[in-house]
PDB file of C-alpha atoms in Angstrom:
ATOM      1  CA  MET A 279      83.889  83.734  88.624  1.00 45.00           C
ATOM      2  CA  ASN A 280      86.741  82.214  87.283  1.00 53.00           C
ATOM      3  CA  ASP A 281      89.216  81.941  89.690  1.00 57.00           C
ATOM      4  CA  GLN A 282      91.806  84.693  89.156  1.00 55.00           C
ATOM      5  CA  THR A 283      94.163  84.475  91.944  1.00 61.00           C
ATOM      6  CA  ARG A 284      96.923  82.615  90.515  1.00 69.00           C
ATOM      7  CA  SER A 285      96.300  84.210  86.446  1.00 85.00           C
ATOM      8  CA  PHE A 286      99.089  86.401  85.196  1.00 91.00           C
ATOM      9  CA  GLN A 287      97.205  90.046  84.323  1.00 93.00           C
ATOM     10  CA  HIS A 288      98.154  92.295  81.835  1.00 93.00           C
ATOM     11  CA  TYR A 289      98.577  95.516  81.774  1.00 93.00           C
ATOM     12  CA  ILE A 290      99.874  95.592  78.544  1.00 95.00           C
ATOM     13  CA  PRO A 291      97.911  93.619  75.988  1.00 95.00           C
ATOM     14  CA  ARG A 292      99.103  90.803  74.821  1.00 94.00           C
ATOM     15  CA  PHE A 293      97.876  91.231  70.937  1.00 94.00           C
ATOM     16  CA  LEU A 294      99.549  94.879  71.242  1.00 94.00           C
ATOM     17  CA  LEU A 295     102.944  93.416  72.549  1.00 95.00           C
ATOM     18  CA  ALA A 296     102.910  91.077  70.051  1.00 94.00           C
ATOM     19  CA  TYR A 297     103.225  93.434  67.672  1.00 93.00           C
ATOM     20  CA  PHE A 298     106.313  94.264  68.518  1.00 94.00           C
ATOM     21  CA  ALA A 299     108.014  90.720  68.737  1.00 94.00           C
ATOM     22  CA  GLU A 300     110.539  89.101  66.689  1.00 93.00           C
ATOM     23  CA  ASN A 301     110.331  85.620  66.103  1.00 93.00           C
ATOM     24  CA  GLU A 302     107.399  85.476  69.374  1.00 92.00           C
ATOM     25  CA  LYS A 303     109.993  87.090  71.527  1.00 95.00           C
ATOM     26  CA  LEU A 304     110.382  90.723  73.127  1.00 95.00           C
ATOM     27  CA  GLN A 305     113.419  92.370  74.223  1.00 94.00           C
ATOM     28  CA  VAL A 306     112.684  93.554  77.086  1.00 93.00           C
ATOM     29  CA  PHE A 307     114.816  96.082  79.635  1.00 93.00           C
ATOM     30  CA  ASP A 308     114.985  95.923  82.841  1.00 90.00           C
ATOM     31  CA  ARG A 309     114.996  99.063  84.968  1.00 89.00           C
ATOM     32  CA  GLN A 310     115.756  97.665  88.252  1.00 89.00           C
ATOM     33  CA  LYS A 311     118.419  95.455  87.188  1.00 92.00           C
ATOM     34  CA  LYS A 312     119.500  97.811  83.752  1.00 93.00           C
ATOM     35  CA  GLU A 313     119.843  94.770  81.560  1.00 94.00           C
ATOM     36  CA  PHE A 314     117.772  93.088  78.120  1.00 94.00           C
ATOM     37  CA  ARG A 315     116.879  89.848  78.256  1.00 94.00           C
ATOM     38  CA  THR A 316     114.521  87.872  76.208  1.00 95.00           C
ATOM     39  CA  GLN A 317     110.648  86.481  76.996  1.00 94.00           C
ATOM     40  CA  THR A 318     107.598  86.062  75.457  1.00 94.00           C
ATOM     41  CA  PRO A 319     104.622  88.135  75.297  1.00 94.00           C
ATOM     42  CA  LYS A 320     102.723  85.769  77.461  1.00 92.00           C
ATOM     43  CA  ASN A 321     105.085  87.252  80.467  1.00 90.00           C
ATOM     44  CA  THR A 322     105.617  90.861  79.795  1.00 94.00           C
ATOM     45  CA  ALA A 323     104.002  93.654  80.791  1.00 94.00           C
ATOM     46  CA  GLY A 324     101.967  92.401  83.893  1.00 93.00           C
ATOM     47  CA  GLU A 325     101.392  90.776  87.646  1.00 92.00           C
ATOM     48  CA  LYS A 326      99.521  87.718  89.388  1.00 91.00           C
ATOM     49  CA  ALA A 327      95.830  89.080  90.129  1.00 90.00           C
ATOM     50  CA  PHE A 328      96.617  92.023  89.288  1.00 92.00           C
ATOM     51  CA  TYR A 329      93.249  93.366  89.166  1.00 92.00           C
ATOM     52  CA  VAL A 330      91.538  90.998  91.427  1.00 91.00           C
ATOM     53  CA  PHE A 331      90.696  93.376  94.054  1.00 88.00           C
ATOM     54  CA  GLU A 332      87.927  92.074  97.575  1.00 86.00           C
ATOM     55  CA  THR A 333      84.914  93.599  98.258  1.00 84.00           C
ATOM     56  CA  LYS A 334      83.055  94.581 101.456  1.00 83.00           C
ATOM     57  CA  ASN A 335      82.504  90.905 102.251  1.00 86.00           C
ATOM     58  CA  GLY A 336      85.715  89.699 101.756  1.00 83.00           C
ATOM     59  CA  SER A 337      85.167  88.011  98.396  1.00 86.00           C
ATOM     60  CA  LYS A 338      87.510  88.653  95.766  1.00 86.00           C
ATOM     61  CA  LYS A 339      86.652  89.943  92.266  1.00 86.00           C
ATOM     62  CA  ASP A 340      87.794  89.801  88.515  1.00 86.00           C
ATOM     63  CA  ASP A 341      85.432  92.066  86.315  1.00 88.00           C
ATOM     64  CA  LEU A 342      88.203  94.832  85.292  1.00 90.00           C
ATOM     65  CA  GLU A 343      89.689  92.217  83.725  1.00 90.00           C
ATOM     66  CA  LYS A 344      86.838  90.934  81.778  1.00 90.00           C
ATOM     67  CA  MET A 345      86.386  94.605  81.165  1.00 93.00           C
ATOM     68  CA  PHE A 346      90.028  94.901  79.391  1.00 95.00           C
ATOM     69  CA  ALA A 347      89.015  92.058  77.680  1.00 93.00           C
ATOM     70  CA  GLU A 348      86.008  93.652  76.130  1.00 95.00           C
ATOM     71  CA  ILE A 349      88.289  96.628  75.306  1.00 96.00           C
ATOM     72  CA  GLU A 350      90.529  95.027  73.430  1.00 96.00           C
ATOM     73  CA  GLY A 351      88.551  92.430  71.853  1.00 95.00           C
ATOM     74  CA  ALA A 352      86.752  96.056  70.563  1.00 95.00           C
ATOM     75  CA  ALA A 353      89.862  97.575  69.296  1.00 95.00           C
ATOM     76  CA  SER A 354      91.931  95.057  68.825  1.00 94.00           C
ATOM     77  CA  GLY A 355      89.919  94.252  64.724  1.00 91.00           C
ATOM     78  CA  VAL A 356      90.209  97.994  64.210  1.00 90.00           C
ATOM     79  CA  ILE A 357      93.912  98.520  65.118  1.00 90.00           C
ATOM     80  CA  LYS A 358      94.862  94.960  62.532  1.00 89.00           C
ATOM     81  CA  THR A 359      92.943  96.484  60.179  1.00 85.00           C
ATOM     82  CA  MET A 360      94.748  99.897  60.110  1.00 84.00           C
ATOM     83  CA  ILE A 361      98.196  97.602  60.377  1.00 83.00           C
ATOM     84  CA  GLY A 362      96.822  96.104  57.426  1.00 78.00           C
ATOM     85  CA  ASN A 363      96.298  99.278  54.947  1.00 74.00           C
ATOM     86  CA  LYS A 364      99.137 101.548  55.010  1.00 64.00           C
ATOM     87  CA  THR A 365      96.844 104.135  53.624  1.00 63.00           C
ATOM     88  CA  VAL A 366      95.230 107.322  55.302  1.00 57.00           C
ATOM     89  CA  GLN A 367      91.380 105.616  57.141  1.00 63.00           C
ATOM     90  CA  ASN A 368      88.987 107.938  58.064  1.00 74.00           C
ATOM     91  CA  LEU A 369      87.891 106.174  60.762  1.00 81.00           C
ATOM     92  CA  SER A 370      83.921 105.226  61.509  1.00 87.00           C
ATOM     93  CA  ASP A 371      82.602 106.487  64.581  1.00 89.00           C
ATOM     94  CA  GLN A 372      82.219 103.008  66.357  1.00 92.00           C
ATOM     95  CA  ASP A 373      85.974 102.974  65.439  1.00 91.00           C
ATOM     96  CA  LYS A 374      87.047 106.058  67.291  1.00 92.00           C
ATOM     97  CA  THR A 375      85.272 105.218  70.186  1.00 94.00           C
ATOM     98  CA  ASP A 376      86.630 102.187  70.569  1.00 95.00           C
ATOM     99  CA  LEU A 377      89.944 103.086  70.166  1.00 94.00           C
ATOM    100  CA  SER A 378      88.927 105.925  72.740  1.00 95.00           C
ATOM    101  CA  VAL A 379      88.245 103.744  75.195  1.00 96.00           C
ATOM    102  CA  PHE A 380      91.085 101.750  74.173  1.00 97.00           C
ATOM    103  CA  LEU A 381      93.420 104.384  74.369  1.00 95.00           C
ATOM    104  CA  ALA A 382      92.424 106.205  77.738  1.00 96.00           C
ATOM    105  CA  ALA A 383      92.312 102.557  79.498  1.00 96.00           C
ATOM    106  CA  LEU A 384      96.010 101.875  77.894  1.00 95.00           C
ATOM    107  CA  ASN A 385      96.823 105.216  79.437  1.00 94.00           C
ATOM    108  CA  LEU A 386      95.727 104.834  83.368  1.00 95.00           C
ATOM    109  CA  ARG A 387      95.646 101.133  83.889  1.00 95.00           C
ATOM    110  CA  VAL A 388      99.595 100.880  84.191  1.00 94.00           C
ATOM    111  CA  PRO A 389     100.696 100.263  87.684  1.00 94.00           C
ATOM    112  CA  GLN A 390     103.139 103.987  86.999  1.00 94.00           C
ATOM    113  CA  SER A 391      99.149 105.603  86.785  1.00 94.00           C
ATOM    114  CA  LEU A 392      97.574 103.785  89.659  1.00 93.00           C
ATOM    115  CA  LYS A 393     100.263 105.247  91.623  1.00 94.00           C
ATOM    116  CA  LYS A 394      99.384 108.416  90.725  1.00 93.00           C
ATOM    117  CA  SER A 395      96.578 108.573  91.097  1.00 92.00           C
ATOM    118  CA  GLU A 396      96.171 107.225  94.632  1.00 93.00           C
ATOM    119  CA  ALA A 397      98.882 109.615  95.474  1.00 93.00           C
ATOM    120  CA  MET A 398      96.400 112.368  94.324  1.00 93.00           C
ATOM    121  CA  SER A 399      93.638 111.031  96.566  1.00 92.00           C
ATOM    122  CA  GLU A 400      96.067 111.180  99.376  1.00 94.00           C
ATOM    123  CA  GLY A 401      96.896 114.807  99.150  1.00 94.00           C
ATOM    124  CA  LEU A 402      93.582 115.760  98.536  1.00 94.00           C
ATOM    125  CA  THR A 403      92.227 113.902 101.436  1.00 95.00           C
ATOM    126  CA  LYS A 404      95.391 115.184 103.763  1.00 95.00           C
ATOM    127  CA  ALA A 405      94.591 118.751 102.627  1.00 95.00           C
ATOM    128  CA  MET A 406      90.606 118.666 103.103  1.00 95.00           C
ATOM    129  CA  LEU A 407      90.877 117.254 106.700  1.00 94.00           C
ATOM    130  CA  SER A 408      93.767 119.721 106.953  1.00 95.00           C
ATOM    131  CA  LYS A 409      91.219 122.252 106.527  1.00 94.00           C
ATOM    132  CA  SER A 410      88.359 120.217 108.402  1.00 93.00           C
ATOM    133  CA  VAL A 411      89.743 120.640 111.468  1.00 94.00           C
ATOM    134  CA  MET A 412      90.716 124.190 111.596  1.00 93.00           C
ATOM    135  CA  PHE A 413      86.922 124.560 112.378  1.00 94.00           C
ATOM    136  CA  GLU A 414      87.340 124.254 116.090  1.00 95.00           C
ATOM    137  CA  GLU A 415      83.473 123.279 116.648  1.00 94.00           C
ATOM    138  CA  HIS A 416      83.167 121.165 113.829  1.00 93.00           C
ATOM    139  CA  PHE A 417      86.551 119.343 115.034  1.00 95.00           C
ATOM    140  CA  GLN A 418      84.747 119.048 118.522  1.00 95.00           C
ATOM    141  CA  LYS A 419      82.029 117.545 117.393  1.00 95.00           C
ATOM    142  CA  GLY A 420      83.551 115.032 115.440  1.00 94.00           C
ATOM    143  CA  MET A 421      85.976 114.402 118.294  1.00 95.00           C
ATOM    144  CA  ASP A 422      82.660 114.005 120.159  1.00 96.00           C
ATOM    145  CA  GLU A 423      81.177 111.135 118.290  1.00 95.00           C
ATOM    146  CA  ILE A 424      84.684 109.723 118.461  1.00 95.00           C
ATOM    147  CA  GLU A 425      84.582 109.846 122.647  1.00 95.00           C
ATOM    148  CA  LYS A 426      80.992 108.085 122.013  1.00 95.00           C
ATOM    149  CA  LYS A 427      82.276 105.301 119.404  1.00 94.00           C
ATOM    150  CA  VAL A 428      85.066 104.067 121.473  1.00 93.00           C
ATOM    151  CA  GLY A 429      83.431 104.591 125.160  1.00 94.00           C
ATOM    152  CA  GLU A 430      85.649 106.269 126.684  1.00 93.00           C
ATOM    153  CA  PRO A 431      87.558 110.121 127.103  1.00 94.00           C
ATOM    154  CA  ILE A 432      89.395 112.291 124.962  1.00 95.00           C
ATOM    155  CA  SER A 433      91.202 114.873 126.976  1.00 95.00           C
ATOM    156  CA  GLN A 434      91.179 117.865 125.064  1.00 95.00           C
ATOM    157  CA  LYS A 435      95.675 117.803 125.632  1.00 95.00           C
ATOM    158  CA  GLU A 436      95.145 114.326 123.060  1.00 96.00           C
ATOM    159  CA  ARG A 437      92.373 116.075 121.138  1.00 96.00           C
ATOM    160  CA  ARG A 438      94.941 118.853 120.370  1.00 96.00           C
ATOM    161  CA  LYS A 439      97.619 115.815 119.405  1.00 96.00           C
ATOM    162  CA  VAL A 440      95.451 114.513 116.905  1.00 95.00           C
ATOM    163  CA  GLN A 441      94.338 118.114 115.767  1.00 96.00           C
ATOM    164  CA  LYS A 442      98.078 118.680 115.190  1.00 96.00           C
ATOM    165  CA  THR A 443      97.974 116.059 112.921  1.00 96.00           C
ATOM    166  CA  PHE A 444      95.897 116.093 111.200  1.00 95.00           C
ATOM    167  CA  ARG A 445      96.450 119.825 110.574  1.00 95.00           C
ATOM    168  CA  ASP A 446     100.337 119.083 109.745  1.00 96.00           C
ATOM    169  CA  LYS A 447      99.402 116.257 107.798  1.00 94.00           C
ATOM    170  CA  ARG A 448     101.366 114.276 109.982  1.00 93.00           C
ATOM    171  CA  TYR A 449     100.700 110.434 108.818  1.00 94.00           C
ATOM    172  CA  SER A 450     100.040 107.980 106.020  1.00 91.00           C
ATOM    173  CA  LEU A 451      96.689 107.027 103.638  1.00 91.00           C
ATOM    174  CA  ARG A 452      96.292 103.773 102.426  1.00 90.00           C
ATOM    175  CA  PHE A 453      93.308 103.391 100.055  1.00 91.00           C
ATOM    176  CA  PRO A 454      91.532 100.165  99.132  1.00 89.00           C
ATOM    177  CA  LYS A 455      92.752  98.497  95.830  1.00 89.00           C
ATOM    178  CA  GLY A 456      88.754  98.408  94.888  1.00 90.00           C
ATOM    179  CA  TYR A 457      88.485 102.186  95.317  1.00 91.00           C
ATOM    180  CA  VAL A 458      91.705 102.847  93.069  1.00 92.00           C
ATOM    181  CA  PHE A 459      89.895 101.230  90.478  1.00 93.00           C
ATOM    182  CA  LYS A 460      86.863 102.875  91.072  1.00 92.00           C
ATOM    183  CA  THR A 461      88.421 106.268  90.439  1.00 93.00           C
ATOM    184  CA  MET A 462      90.632 104.784  87.649  1.00 94.00           C
ATOM    185  CA  VAL A 463      87.331 103.753  85.713  1.00 94.00           C
ATOM    186  CA  LYS A 464      85.906 107.176  85.896  1.00 94.00           C
ATOM    187  CA  ASN A 465      88.664 108.631  84.912  1.00 94.00           C
ATOM    188  CA  LEU A 466      88.641 106.276  81.681  1.00 95.00           C
ATOM    189  CA  LEU A 467      85.405 107.426  81.147  1.00 94.00           C
ATOM    190  CA  GLU A 468      86.175 110.846  80.965  1.00 96.00           C
ATOM    191  CA  MET A 469      89.706 110.793  79.123  1.00 95.00           C
ATOM    192  CA  ALA A 470      88.468 108.529  76.460  1.00 96.00           C
ATOM    193  CA  GLY A 471      85.019 111.166  75.862  1.00 95.00           C
ATOM    194  CA  ILE A 472      87.730 113.681  75.595  1.00 95.00           C
ATOM    195  CA  MET A 473      89.168 111.912  72.511  1.00 93.00           C
ATOM    196  CA  CYS A 474      86.311 110.907  71.197  1.00 92.00           C
ATOM    197  CA  GLN A 475      85.548 114.414  70.142  1.00 91.00           C
ATOM    198  CA  MET A 476      89.107 115.087  69.070  1.00 90.00           C
ATOM    199  CA  GLU A 477      89.922 115.267  65.093  1.00 86.00           C
ATOM    200  CA  TRP A 478      91.435 112.172  64.391  1.00 83.00           C
ATOM    201  CA  ALA A 479      94.048 111.445  61.366  1.00 77.00           C
ATOM    202  CA  ILE A 480      95.394 107.739  60.582  1.00 74.00           C
ATOM    203  CA  LEU A 481      98.355 108.276  58.952  1.00 72.00           C
TER     204      LEU A 481
END
């Protein structure tokens, strides 16, 4: 694997940004600073090592960056042909598949979508845990297992504090980057499958 920890990885593909450039430059609006600036597609809509994540053994993986490169490569040719031909076009099944995967990825790979996905995972996890601790027998068995692992007794008072914390959802969760990306890929495949089955008309 090439070292991707220092590479600038785009969440909007460079070839797509290039279509919006004039003299190889883009006019970009910074929503935080509330100002416009001019820059090249090369350093726009991306972050350093954005798709790099760590495995359980601590090694860094850039599989997602490679996957997106393949998706972009398949779709870029179709898009180039469409732009070059201004008439209404019928897409082949393969063209439709390539564009569906590309558009699904384009929607889900950006930071805002990844944050929404993580927030949904946090909400669902908290909801399930909130309900599970209300089953007294199940809760006590779980605390007994924790008690064995830590090697110290956990009083009923401490257990009630834990139960209340989970019941009231008064805690925060942080998911590993790899988990968020795994969820994204699953959603990508589902969305692409739905899009493939739609009736398309390209003008």
